[in-house]
Short mmCIF file of C-alpha atoms in Angstrom, two decimals:
data_model
loop_
_atom_site.label_atom_id
_atom_site.label_comp_id
_atom_site.label_asym_id
_atom_site.label_seq_id
_atom_site.Cartn_x
_atom_site.Cartn_y
_atom_site.Cartn_z
CA MET M 1 19.35 109.84 -23.61
CA SER M 2 20.89 106.85 -21.84
CA GLY M 3 22.45 106.43 -18.42
CA GLN M 4 25.85 106.22 -20.10
CA ASP M 5 25.22 109.56 -21.80
CA GLN M 6 24.39 111.03 -18.38
CA VAL M 7 27.69 109.75 -16.94
CA ILE M 8 29.66 111.25 -19.84
CA MET M 9 27.92 114.59 -19.32
CA ALA M 10 28.68 114.42 -15.58
CA ALA M 11 32.38 113.82 -16.30
CA GLN M 12 32.39 116.77 -18.71
CA ASP M 13 30.68 118.95 -16.08
CA ILE M 14 33.33 118.00 -13.52
CA ALA M 15 36.15 118.82 -15.97
CA PHE M 16 34.53 122.18 -16.78
CA SER M 17 34.09 123.02 -13.10
CA LEU M 18 37.69 122.08 -12.30
CA ARG M 19 38.91 124.38 -15.08
CA GLN M 20 36.80 127.19 -13.62
CA ILE M 21 38.62 126.92 -10.28
CA GLY M 22 42.09 126.89 -11.82
CA PHE M 23 42.87 123.35 -12.95
CA ASP M 24 44.36 122.86 -16.40
CA THR M 25 43.24 119.97 -18.59
CA VAL M 26 45.29 118.23 -21.26
CA ASP M 27 44.38 115.82 -24.02
CA ARG M 28 46.97 113.17 -23.19
CA THR M 29 47.57 111.51 -19.83
CA GLN M 30 51.33 111.60 -20.52
CA ASP M 31 51.20 115.41 -20.43
CA ALA M 32 49.46 115.55 -17.03
CA ASP M 33 50.94 115.83 -13.54
CA MET M 34 47.76 114.30 -12.11
CA VAL M 35 44.72 112.51 -13.45
CA VAL M 36 41.25 112.70 -11.99
CA LEU M 37 39.34 109.43 -11.91
CA PHE M 38 35.55 109.74 -11.70
CA SER M 39 33.43 106.87 -10.40
CA ILE M 40 29.67 106.78 -10.05
CA GLY M 41 27.29 104.12 -8.74
CA THR M 42 24.50 102.51 -10.69
CA VAL M 43 22.78 105.12 -12.84
CA ARG M 44 19.07 104.73 -13.38
CA TYR M 45 16.08 106.81 -14.37
CA ASP M 46 13.45 107.70 -11.79
CA PRO M 47 10.21 109.09 -13.23
CA LEU M 48 9.92 111.65 -10.42
CA ALA M 49 13.55 112.68 -9.81
CA GLY M 50 15.15 112.09 -13.21
CA TRP M 51 18.59 110.47 -13.53
CA ILE M 52 19.82 109.26 -10.14
CA ALA M 53 22.83 107.35 -8.79
CA ASP M 54 23.73 105.89 -5.41
CA ARG M 55 27.19 107.37 -4.98
CA ALA M 56 30.02 109.20 -6.69
CA PHE M 57 33.65 109.96 -5.96
CA ILE M 58 36.76 111.30 -7.62
CA GLU M 59 40.41 110.48 -7.01
CA PHE M 60 43.38 112.62 -7.89
CA LYS M 61 46.31 110.37 -8.87
CA ASP M 62 49.93 111.33 -9.44
CA THR M 63 50.82 110.19 -12.97
CA LYS M 64 54.46 109.53 -12.14
CA THR M 65 54.01 107.45 -8.99
CA GLY M 66 50.43 106.25 -9.39
CA SER M 67 49.71 107.19 -5.79
CA VAL M 68 46.38 108.67 -4.78
CA VAL M 69 46.90 112.31 -3.80
CA CYS M 70 43.31 112.96 -2.75
CA SER M 71 40.03 111.08 -2.73
CA ILE M 72 36.69 112.88 -2.46
CA LYS M 73 33.26 111.33 -2.02
CA ALA M 74 29.97 113.12 -2.64
CA ASN M 75 28.16 112.79 0.66
CA VAL M 76 24.43 113.12 0.16
CA GLN M 77 21.93 112.17 2.84
CA PHE M 78 18.38 110.86 3.02
CA ILE M 79 17.38 110.42 -0.61
CA THR M 80 19.03 108.94 -3.67
CA PRO M 81 20.59 111.98 -5.33
CA THR M 82 20.36 113.08 -8.92
CA ILE M 83 23.53 112.91 -10.97
CA ASN M 84 23.60 116.71 -11.09
CA THR M 85 23.50 116.86 -7.27
CA LEU M 86 26.41 114.42 -7.03
CA VAL M 87 28.50 116.49 -9.45
CA LYS M 88 27.76 119.69 -7.52
CA LYS M 89 28.73 118.01 -4.24
CA LEU M 90 32.01 116.71 -5.67
CA VAL M 91 32.98 120.10 -7.08
CA SER M 92 32.01 121.80 -3.83
CA GLU M 93 34.28 119.43 -1.88
CA VAL M 94 37.18 120.03 -4.28
CA LYS M 95 36.76 123.79 -3.78
CA ARG M 96 37.07 123.29 -0.02
CA TYR M 97 40.48 121.65 -0.41
CA TYR M 98 42.01 123.62 -3.30
#
């Protein structure tokens, strides 16, 4: 599995988690009120920790105006986090606000 595959799985995990807390997803951007943009830092494999990345954040953008409604960063301290940890932190932060 590649780093790109890991990023795709992380985006799918975020979408699944957002649906679990009440967000609806659509297939076409034109049908959405908002889009969620997912960004992650350099993804690399660590033999001890697994797939890690430096940072991750998501932005909620209004599709009509293009303005950013909310921006959330996964704050993880001390060690370079795994991709799974970053996803969990992002979803946890979204739950705090919505």
